Coordinates of C-alpha atoms in Angstrom, one line a residue:
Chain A
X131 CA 96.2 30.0 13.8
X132 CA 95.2 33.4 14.4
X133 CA 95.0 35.8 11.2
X134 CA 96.5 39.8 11.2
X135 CA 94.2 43.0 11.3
X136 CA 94.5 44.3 8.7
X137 CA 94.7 41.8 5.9
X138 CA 93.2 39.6 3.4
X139 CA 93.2 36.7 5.3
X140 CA 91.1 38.7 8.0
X141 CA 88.4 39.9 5.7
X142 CA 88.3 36.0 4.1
X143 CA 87.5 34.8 7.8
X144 CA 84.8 37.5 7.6
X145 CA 83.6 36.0 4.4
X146 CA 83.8 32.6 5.6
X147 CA 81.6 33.8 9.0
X148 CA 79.0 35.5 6.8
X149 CA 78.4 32.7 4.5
X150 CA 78.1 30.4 7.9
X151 CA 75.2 32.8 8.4
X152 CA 73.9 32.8 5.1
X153 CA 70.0 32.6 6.6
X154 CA 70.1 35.9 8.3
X155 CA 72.1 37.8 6.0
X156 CA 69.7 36.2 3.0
X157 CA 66.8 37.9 5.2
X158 CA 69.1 41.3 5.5
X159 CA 69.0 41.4 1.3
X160 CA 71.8 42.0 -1.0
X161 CA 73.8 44.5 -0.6
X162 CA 76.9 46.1 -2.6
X163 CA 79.5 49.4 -1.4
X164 CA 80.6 51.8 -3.9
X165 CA 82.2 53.8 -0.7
X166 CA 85.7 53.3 1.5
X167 CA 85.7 53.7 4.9
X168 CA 89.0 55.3 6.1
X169 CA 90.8 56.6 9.8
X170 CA 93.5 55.9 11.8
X171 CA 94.5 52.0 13.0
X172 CA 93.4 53.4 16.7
X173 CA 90.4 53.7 15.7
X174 CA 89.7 50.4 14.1
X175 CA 91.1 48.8 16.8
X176 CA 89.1 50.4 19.3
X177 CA 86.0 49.3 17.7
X178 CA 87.1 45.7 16.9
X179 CA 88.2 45.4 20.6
X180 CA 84.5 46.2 21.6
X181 CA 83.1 43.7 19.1
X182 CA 85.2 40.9 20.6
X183 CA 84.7 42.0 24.0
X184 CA 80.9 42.0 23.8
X185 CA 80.3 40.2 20.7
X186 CA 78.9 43.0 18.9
X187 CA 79.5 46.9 18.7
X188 CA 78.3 48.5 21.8
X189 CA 76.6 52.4 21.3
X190 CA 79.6 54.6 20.7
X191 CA 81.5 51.5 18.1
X192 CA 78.9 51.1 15.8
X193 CA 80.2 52.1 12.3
X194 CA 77.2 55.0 11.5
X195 CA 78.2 56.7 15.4
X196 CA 82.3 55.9 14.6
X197 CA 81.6 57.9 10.7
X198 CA 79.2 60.1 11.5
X199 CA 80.6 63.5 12.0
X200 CA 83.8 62.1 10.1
X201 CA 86.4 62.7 13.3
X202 CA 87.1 58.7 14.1
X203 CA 86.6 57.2 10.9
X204 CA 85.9 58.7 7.3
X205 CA 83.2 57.5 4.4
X206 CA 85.4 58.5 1.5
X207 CA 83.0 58.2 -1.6
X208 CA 82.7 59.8 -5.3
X209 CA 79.3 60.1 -5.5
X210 CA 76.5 60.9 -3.0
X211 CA 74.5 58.1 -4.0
X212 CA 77.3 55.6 -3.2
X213 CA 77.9 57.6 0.2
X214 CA 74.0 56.6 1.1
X215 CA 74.8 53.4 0.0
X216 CA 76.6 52.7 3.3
X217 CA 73.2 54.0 4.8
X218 CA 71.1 52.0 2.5
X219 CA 73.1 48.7 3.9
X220 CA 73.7 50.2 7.4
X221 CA 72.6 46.5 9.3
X222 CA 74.1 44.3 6.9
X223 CA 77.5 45.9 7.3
X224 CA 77.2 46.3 11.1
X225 CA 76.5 42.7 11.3
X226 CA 79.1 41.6 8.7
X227 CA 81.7 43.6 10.9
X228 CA 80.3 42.3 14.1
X229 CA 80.8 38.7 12.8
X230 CA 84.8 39.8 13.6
X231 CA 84.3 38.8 17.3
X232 CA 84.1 35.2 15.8
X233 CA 87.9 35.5 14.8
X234 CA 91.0 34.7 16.6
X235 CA 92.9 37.6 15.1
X236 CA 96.0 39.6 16.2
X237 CA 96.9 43.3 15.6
X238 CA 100.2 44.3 13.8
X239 CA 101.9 45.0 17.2
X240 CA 101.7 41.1 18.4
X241 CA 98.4 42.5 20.5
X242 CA 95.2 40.7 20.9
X243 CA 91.9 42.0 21.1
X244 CA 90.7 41.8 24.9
X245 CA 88.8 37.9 26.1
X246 CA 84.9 38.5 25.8
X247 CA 83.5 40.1 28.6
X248 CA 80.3 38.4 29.1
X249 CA 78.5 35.8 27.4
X250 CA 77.9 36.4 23.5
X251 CA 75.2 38.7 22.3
X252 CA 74.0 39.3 19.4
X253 CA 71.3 42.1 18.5
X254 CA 71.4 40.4 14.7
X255 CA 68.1 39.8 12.9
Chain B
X261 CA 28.6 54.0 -5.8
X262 CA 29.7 56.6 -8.1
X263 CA 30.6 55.0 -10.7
X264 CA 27.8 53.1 -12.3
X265 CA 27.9 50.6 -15.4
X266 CA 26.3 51.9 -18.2
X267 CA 24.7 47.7 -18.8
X268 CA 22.2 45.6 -16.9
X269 CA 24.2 42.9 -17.5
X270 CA 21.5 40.3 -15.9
X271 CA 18.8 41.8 -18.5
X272 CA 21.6 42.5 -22.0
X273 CA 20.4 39.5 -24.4
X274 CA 23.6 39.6 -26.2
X275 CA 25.4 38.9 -23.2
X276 CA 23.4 36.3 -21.4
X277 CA 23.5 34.7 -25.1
X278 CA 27.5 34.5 -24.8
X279 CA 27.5 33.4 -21.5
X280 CA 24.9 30.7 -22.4
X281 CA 27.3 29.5 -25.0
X282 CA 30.1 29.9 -23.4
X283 CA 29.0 27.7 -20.4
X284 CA 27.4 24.9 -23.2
X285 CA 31.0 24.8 -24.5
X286 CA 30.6 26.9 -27.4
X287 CA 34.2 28.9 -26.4
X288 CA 35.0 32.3 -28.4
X289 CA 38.7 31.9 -27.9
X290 CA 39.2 35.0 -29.7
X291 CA 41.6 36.6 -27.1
X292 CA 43.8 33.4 -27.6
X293 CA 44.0 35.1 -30.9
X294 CA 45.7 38.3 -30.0
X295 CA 49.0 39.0 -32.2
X296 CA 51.1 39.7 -29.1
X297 CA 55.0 39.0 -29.4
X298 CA 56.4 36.4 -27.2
X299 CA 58.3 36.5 -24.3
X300 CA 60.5 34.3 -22.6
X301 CA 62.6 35.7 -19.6
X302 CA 64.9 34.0 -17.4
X303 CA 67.1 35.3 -14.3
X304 CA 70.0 36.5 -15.6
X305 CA 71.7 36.1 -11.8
X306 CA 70.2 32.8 -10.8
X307 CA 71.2 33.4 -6.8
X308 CA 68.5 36.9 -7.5
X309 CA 65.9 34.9 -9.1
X310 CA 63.6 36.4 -11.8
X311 CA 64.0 40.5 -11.4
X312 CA 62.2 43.5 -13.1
X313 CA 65.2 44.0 -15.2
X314 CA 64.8 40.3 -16.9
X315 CA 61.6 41.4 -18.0
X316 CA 62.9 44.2 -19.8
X317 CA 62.2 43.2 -23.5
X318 CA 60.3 44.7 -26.2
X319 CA 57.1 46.1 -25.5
X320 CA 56.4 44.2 -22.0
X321 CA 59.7 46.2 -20.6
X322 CA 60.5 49.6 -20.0
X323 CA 63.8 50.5 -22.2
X324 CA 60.9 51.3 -25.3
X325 CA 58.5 53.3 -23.0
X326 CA 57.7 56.4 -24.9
X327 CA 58.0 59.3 -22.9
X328 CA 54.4 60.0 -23.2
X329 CA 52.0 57.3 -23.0
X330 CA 48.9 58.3 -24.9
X331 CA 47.2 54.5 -25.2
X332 CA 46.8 53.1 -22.2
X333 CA 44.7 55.0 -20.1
X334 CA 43.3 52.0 -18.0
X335 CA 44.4 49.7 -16.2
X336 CA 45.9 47.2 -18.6
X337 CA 48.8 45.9 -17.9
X338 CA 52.2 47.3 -20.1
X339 CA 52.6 45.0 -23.0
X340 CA 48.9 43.8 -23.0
X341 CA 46.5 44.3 -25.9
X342 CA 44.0 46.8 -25.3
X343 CA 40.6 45.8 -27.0
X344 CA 37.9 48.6 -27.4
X345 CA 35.6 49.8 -24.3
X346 CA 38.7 49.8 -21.6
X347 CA 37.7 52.6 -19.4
X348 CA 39.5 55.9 -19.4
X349 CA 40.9 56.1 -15.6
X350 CA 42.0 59.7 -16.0
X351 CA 45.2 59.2 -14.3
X352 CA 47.0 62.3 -13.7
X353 CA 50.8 61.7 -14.5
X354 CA 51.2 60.2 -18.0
X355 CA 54.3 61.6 -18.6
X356 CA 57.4 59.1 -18.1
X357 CA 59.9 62.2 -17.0
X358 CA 57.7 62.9 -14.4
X359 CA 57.9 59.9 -12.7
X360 CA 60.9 57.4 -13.9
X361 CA 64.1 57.1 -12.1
X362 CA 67.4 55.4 -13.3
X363 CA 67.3 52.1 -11.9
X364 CA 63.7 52.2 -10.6
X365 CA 64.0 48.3 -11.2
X366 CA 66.7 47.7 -8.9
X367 CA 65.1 49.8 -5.9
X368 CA 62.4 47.8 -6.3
X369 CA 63.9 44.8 -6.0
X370 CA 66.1 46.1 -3.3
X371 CA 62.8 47.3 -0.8
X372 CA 61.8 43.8 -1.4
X373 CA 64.6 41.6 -0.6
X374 CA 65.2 44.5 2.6
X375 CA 61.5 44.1 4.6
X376 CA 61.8 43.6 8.0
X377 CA 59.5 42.7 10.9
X378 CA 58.9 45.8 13.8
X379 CA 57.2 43.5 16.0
X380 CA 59.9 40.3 15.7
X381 CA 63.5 42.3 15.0
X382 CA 64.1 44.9 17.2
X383 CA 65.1 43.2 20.7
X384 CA 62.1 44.5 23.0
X385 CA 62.8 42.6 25.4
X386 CA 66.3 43.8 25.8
X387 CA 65.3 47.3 26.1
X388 CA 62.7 46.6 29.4
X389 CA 65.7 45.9 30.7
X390 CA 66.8 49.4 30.7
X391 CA 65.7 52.3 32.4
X392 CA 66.6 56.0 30.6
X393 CA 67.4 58.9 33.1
X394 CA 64.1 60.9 33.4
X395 CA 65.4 64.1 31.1
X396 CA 67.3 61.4 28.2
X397 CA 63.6 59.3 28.6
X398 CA 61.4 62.4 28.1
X399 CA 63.7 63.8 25.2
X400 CA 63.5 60.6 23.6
X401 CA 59.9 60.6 23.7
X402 CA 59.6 63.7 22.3
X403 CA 62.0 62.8 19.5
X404 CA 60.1 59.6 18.9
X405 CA 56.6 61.4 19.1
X406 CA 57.9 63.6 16.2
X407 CA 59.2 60.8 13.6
X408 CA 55.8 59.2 14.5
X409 CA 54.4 62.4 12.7
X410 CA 56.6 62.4 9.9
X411 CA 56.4 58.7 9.3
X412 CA 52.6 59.2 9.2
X413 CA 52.1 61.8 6.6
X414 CA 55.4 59.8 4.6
X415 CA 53.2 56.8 4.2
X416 CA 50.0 59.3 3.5
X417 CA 52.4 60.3 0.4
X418 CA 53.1 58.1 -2.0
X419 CA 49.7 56.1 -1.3
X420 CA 48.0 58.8 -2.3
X421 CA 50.2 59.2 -5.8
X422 CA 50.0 55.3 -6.3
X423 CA 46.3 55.2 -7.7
X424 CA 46.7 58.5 -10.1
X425 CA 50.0 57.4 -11.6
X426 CA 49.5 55.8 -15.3
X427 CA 49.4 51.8 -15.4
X428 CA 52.2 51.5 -17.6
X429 CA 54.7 53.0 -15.1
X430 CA 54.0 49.6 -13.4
X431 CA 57.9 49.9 -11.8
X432 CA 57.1 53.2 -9.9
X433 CA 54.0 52.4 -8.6
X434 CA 55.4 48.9 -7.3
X435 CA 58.3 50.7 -5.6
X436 CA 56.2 53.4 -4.1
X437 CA 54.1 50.9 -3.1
X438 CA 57.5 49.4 -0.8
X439 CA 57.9 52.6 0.4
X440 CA 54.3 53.0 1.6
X441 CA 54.7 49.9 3.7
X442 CA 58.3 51.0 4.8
X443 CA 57.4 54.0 5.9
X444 CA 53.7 52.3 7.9
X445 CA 56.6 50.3 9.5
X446 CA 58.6 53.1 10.6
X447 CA 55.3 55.1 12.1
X448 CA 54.8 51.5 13.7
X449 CA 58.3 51.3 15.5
X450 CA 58.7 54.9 16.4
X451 CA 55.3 54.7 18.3
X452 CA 56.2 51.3 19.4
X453 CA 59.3 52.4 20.8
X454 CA 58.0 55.9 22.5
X455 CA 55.2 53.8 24.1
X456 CA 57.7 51.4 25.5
X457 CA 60.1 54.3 27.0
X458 CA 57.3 54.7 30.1
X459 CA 57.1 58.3 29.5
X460 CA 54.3 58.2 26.2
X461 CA 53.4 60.2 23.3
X462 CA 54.8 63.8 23.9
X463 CA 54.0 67.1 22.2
X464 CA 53.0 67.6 18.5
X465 CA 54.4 70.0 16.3
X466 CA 52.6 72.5 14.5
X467 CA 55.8 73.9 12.5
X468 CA 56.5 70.3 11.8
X469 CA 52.6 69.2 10.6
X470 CA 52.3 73.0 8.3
X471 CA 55.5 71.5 6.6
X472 CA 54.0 67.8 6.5
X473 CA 50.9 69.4 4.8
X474 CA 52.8 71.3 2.3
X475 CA 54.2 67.8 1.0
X476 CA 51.2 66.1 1.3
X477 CA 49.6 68.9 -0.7
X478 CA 51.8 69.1 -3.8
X479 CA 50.3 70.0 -7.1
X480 CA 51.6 67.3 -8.8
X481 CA 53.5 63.8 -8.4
X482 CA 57.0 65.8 -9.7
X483 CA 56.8 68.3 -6.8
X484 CA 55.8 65.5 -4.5
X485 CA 58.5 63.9 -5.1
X486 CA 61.0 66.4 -4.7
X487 CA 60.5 68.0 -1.7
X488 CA 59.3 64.5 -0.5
X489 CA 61.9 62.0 -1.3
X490 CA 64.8 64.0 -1.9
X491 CA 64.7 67.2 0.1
X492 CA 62.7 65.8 3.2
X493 CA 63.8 62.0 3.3
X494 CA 67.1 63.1 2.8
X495 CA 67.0 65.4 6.0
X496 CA 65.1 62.6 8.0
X497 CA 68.2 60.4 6.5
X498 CA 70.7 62.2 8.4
X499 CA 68.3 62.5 10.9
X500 CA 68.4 59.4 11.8
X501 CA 72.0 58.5 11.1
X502 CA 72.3 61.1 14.2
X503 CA 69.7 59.5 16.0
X504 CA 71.7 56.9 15.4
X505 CA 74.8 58.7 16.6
X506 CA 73.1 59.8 19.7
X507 CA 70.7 56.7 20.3
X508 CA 71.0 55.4 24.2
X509 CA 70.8 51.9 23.6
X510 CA 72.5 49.0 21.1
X511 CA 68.5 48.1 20.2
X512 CA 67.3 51.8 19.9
X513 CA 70.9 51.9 17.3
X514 CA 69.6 48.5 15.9
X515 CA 65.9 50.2 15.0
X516 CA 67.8 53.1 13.7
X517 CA 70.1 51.6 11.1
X518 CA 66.7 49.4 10.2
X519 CA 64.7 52.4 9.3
X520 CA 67.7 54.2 7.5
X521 CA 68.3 51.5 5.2
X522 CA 64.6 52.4 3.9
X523 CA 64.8 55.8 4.3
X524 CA 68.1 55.7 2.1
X525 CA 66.5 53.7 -0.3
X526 CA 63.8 56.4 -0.6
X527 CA 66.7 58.9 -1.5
X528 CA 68.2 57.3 -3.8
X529 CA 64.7 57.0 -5.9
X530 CA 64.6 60.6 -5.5
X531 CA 68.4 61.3 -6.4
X532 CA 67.5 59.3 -9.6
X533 CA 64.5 60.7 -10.6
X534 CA 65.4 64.1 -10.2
X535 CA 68.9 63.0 -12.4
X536 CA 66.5 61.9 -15.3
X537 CA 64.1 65.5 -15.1
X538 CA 67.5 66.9 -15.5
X539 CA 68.2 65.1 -18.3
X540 CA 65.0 64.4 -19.8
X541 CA 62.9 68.0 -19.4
X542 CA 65.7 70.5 -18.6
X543 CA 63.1 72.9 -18.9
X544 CA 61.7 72.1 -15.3
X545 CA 64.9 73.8 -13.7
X546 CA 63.0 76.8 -12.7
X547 CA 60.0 75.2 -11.4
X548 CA 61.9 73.4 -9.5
X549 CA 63.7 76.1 -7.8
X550 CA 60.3 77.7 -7.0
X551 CA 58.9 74.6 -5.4
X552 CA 62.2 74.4 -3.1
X553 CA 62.1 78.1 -2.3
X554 CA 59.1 77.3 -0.9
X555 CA 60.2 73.9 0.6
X556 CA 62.7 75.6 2.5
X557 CA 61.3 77.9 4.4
X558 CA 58.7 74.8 5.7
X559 CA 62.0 72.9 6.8
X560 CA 63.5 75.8 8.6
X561 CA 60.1 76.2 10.4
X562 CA 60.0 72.7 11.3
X563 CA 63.6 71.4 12.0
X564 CA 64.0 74.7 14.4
X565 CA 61.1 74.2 16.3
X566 CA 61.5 74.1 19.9
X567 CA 60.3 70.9 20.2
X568 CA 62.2 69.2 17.6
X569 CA 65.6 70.3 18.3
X570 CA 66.0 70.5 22.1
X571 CA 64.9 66.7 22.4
X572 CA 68.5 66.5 20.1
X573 CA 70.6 68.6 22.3
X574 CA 69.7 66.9 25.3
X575 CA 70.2 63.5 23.3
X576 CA 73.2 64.3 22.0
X577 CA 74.7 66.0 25.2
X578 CA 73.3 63.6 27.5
X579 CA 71.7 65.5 29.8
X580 CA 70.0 68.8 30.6
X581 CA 73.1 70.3 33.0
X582 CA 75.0 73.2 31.5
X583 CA 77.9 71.0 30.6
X584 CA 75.9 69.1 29.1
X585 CA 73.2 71.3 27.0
X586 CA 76.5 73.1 26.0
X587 CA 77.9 69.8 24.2
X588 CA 74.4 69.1 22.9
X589 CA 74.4 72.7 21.4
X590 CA 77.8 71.5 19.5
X591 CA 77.0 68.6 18.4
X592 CA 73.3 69.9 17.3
X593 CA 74.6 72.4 15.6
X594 CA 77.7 70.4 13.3
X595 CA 74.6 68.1 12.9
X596 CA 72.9 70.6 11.3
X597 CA 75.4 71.9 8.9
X598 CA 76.4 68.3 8.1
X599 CA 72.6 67.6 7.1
X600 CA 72.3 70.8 5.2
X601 CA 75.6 70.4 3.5
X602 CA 74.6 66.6 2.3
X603 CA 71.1 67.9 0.8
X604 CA 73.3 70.4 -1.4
X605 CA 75.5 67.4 -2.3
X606 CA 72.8 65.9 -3.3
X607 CA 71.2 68.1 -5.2
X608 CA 74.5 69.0 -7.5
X609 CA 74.9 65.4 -8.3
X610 CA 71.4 65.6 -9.8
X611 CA 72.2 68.5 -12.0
X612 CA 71.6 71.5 -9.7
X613 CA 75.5 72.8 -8.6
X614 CA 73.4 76.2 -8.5
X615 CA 71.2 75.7 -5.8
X616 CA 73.6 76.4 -2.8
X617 CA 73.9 79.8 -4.0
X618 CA 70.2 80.4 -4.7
X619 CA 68.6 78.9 -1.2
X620 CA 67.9 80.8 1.6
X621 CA 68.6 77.4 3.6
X622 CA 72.6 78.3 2.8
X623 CA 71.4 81.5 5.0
X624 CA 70.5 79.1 7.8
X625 CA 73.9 77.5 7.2
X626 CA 76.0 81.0 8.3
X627 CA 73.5 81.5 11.4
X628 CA 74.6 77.8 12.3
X629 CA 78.4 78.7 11.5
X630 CA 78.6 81.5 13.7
X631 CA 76.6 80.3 16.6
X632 CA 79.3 77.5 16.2
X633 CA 82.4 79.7 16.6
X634 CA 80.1 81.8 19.4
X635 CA 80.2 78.9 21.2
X636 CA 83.9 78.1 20.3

């Protein structure tokens, strides 16, 4: 039964993924986010169709190159420490949102994120 | 051997005497003796384990530090009793405010669950796989030859602070001690990486090594640490979230967002030790702004130099073809201001709004602004 993007259920899958990989993320270290990371459903969309398709974010859908000059997606934070918090967890995160091309999830339209492409990869610790 | 004891303990009667004694069973058991308060700490988060901040209690922890520690000048652990005849090590920073940091604990504990392997978790062998146009190769080379030599002297740093700091500030030295070894593991990757590209060690900077000398040369651990950790670190941070930005591979991103993790970590020491100067010796302001006038005009020297930033316009517009080294001047440039504008940001959270208006780096900022809306 495939779960919605965006939605609780989604990031619960996510959870439920990460915990699978307890091992390597145990080995990544703890991390927590005092930031939110905000843009427009396109551009989600387009970087959860390239973690499905490949199995993890190719060069231009990581979350550091989608944030980093703000036009794709924003870091909103209050306080510059928690902004280089998202920098502090950078691989954890990336992982944790790579983990999505695990998911059988639709988007709000009824539209699916394309079939993988090629065989999984994973560049994960 | 410069430092000599002062007994011939082979030829001191009153010594061999113990020792004879000791060894016939005769124990002193005097330092089972010492009044010392007990201590029994447990994890607090049993899925952390035992951290820094369980040992916080009494006179072991760090809450009751006075901000100048005048007994302990050897190297007795904090909490310890300290019998007569402990050596005087002269450290040089015995003051708490120069050294302490909101939540040193926690980045401590944080570099040590975070380690990570150059050797075994960057995907090498994914990356023979690729071969990197000759221009994007040869930029990247260069790029990589220059974090080589900041990662070098940023190890050189705080290992040379480690020895001269007091023993009680057992927190700090532990954590500079993490970032030591990150920052021996980023010199390690970037040369790894530059040696694997098939195009070698490039051209060293001598803009770039007059400002690496002026760090490693600070008069004290304070000064260090500012223009080290918080005005440097934080540059190379948004350094290498654009490397990141720009990198040509998914592994060459992978090594990236490994070595800002540390780097960020780094910051946020010197983000919190700056906060608690500001609140603890207000009366540094000044000599702080001095040290970063100074600062400044190394970083403008180095990040400008010829070598440094045209690797990053090539990088970032993919080529060396008009078209392209006209995007690579666009996105080198918002690059810029963006790394400029975050080590303001930075430094008004720690207490110092004033210091946009004061730097000469803000200067820098209007060249960049209006080669932008040239270029527009």
């Amino acid at each position: 039964m495939p779960v919605t993007f965006p939605s609780l259920p989604f990031f619960e899958a996510l959870q439920r993924e990460m915990r699978a990989e307890r091992d390597r993320f145990a080995r990544l270290g703890f991390f927590d986010t005092t930031f939110v990371v905000e843009g427009p459903f396109s551009a989600w969309r387009a970087m959860l169709d390239a973690i499905h398709a490949l199995g993890a974010a190719d060069t231009v859908h990581s979350l550091n190159t989608l944030t980093h000059f703000g036009d794709r997606l924003r870091v909103r934070y209050d306080d510059p420490d928690g902004h280089d918090k998202m920098y502090r967890f950078a691989q954890s995160i990336q992982e944790l949102l790579d983990l999505s091309a695990r998911i059988d999830f639709r988007y709000p339209d009824g539209g699916s994120p394309p079939a993988r492409a090629e065989p999984l990869r994973r560049i994960g610790t | 051997m410069s430092y000599l004891s002062t007994v011939d303990f082979a030829e001191d009667p009153q010594f061999v005497d113990r020792f004879l004694r000791t060894m016939k069973g005769d124990l002193d058991l005097s330092w089972m003796e010492a009044p010392r308060p007990p201590a029994v700490c447990r994890p607090q988060n049993e899925r952390r384990g035992l951290t820094f901040r369980d040992l916080d209690v009494g006179p072991y922890g760090f809450s009751e530090m006075p901000e100048v520690i005048r007994e302990n000048r050897s190297f007795a652990p904090r909490g310890a009793l300290l019998p007569e005849g402990l050596p005087d090590l002269q450290a040089e920073v015995n003051r708490k405010s120069e050294v302490w940091a909101y939540n040193i604990e926690g980045y401590y504990e944080e570099a040590m669950s975070r380690q990570w392997n150059t050797t075994t978790d960057i995907p090498w062998a994914d990356l023979d796989r690729i071969d990197l146009p000759e221009d994007i190769g040869k930029a990247y080379a260069q790029l990589l030859t220059f974090l080589t030599e900041v990662e070098m002297i940023a190890t050189d740093v705080p290992a040379k602070w480690m020895g001269r700091l007091n023993a009680d500030f057992f927190e700090v030295k532990s954590f500079i001690a993490t970032q030591a070894m990150d920052e021996a593991r980023h010199a390690e990757v970037f040369r790894k990486r530059a040696l694997s590209t098939g195009y070698g060690l490039l051209r060293a900077s001598h803009h770039n090594e007059h400002n690496l000398k002026f760090l490693r040369d600070a008069d004290s651990f304070a000064e260090s640490s500012l223009t080290l950790h918080l005005q440097a670190e934080g540059m190379v941070l948004t350094l290498f979230r654009f490397s990141e930005y720009i990198a040509p591979t998914e592994a060459d991103k992978k090594l990236f967002r490994l070595v800002m993790q540390d780097e960020a970590r780094h910051v946020g020491y010197g983000m919190q030790h700056l906060k608690w100067v500001m609140d603890h010796a207000p009366e540094k302001r000044e000599l702080i702004h001095r040290h970063l006038d100074e600062a400044e005009n190394f970083v403008f020297g180095a990040g400008y130099a010829t070598e440094v930033i045209e690797p990053f316009i090539i990088l970032a517009g993919k080529g060396t073809k008009k078209a392209n080294i006209e995007q690579g001047v666009r996105i080198t440039n918002a690059f810029q201001l963006k790394q400029t504008e975050e080590y303001f940001e930075r430094l008004a959270k720690c207490g110092l709004p004033e210091r946009r208006e004061r730097s000469r780096l803000w200067k820098f900022v209007e060249l960049n602004r209006q080669a932008m809306a040239g270029a527009a």
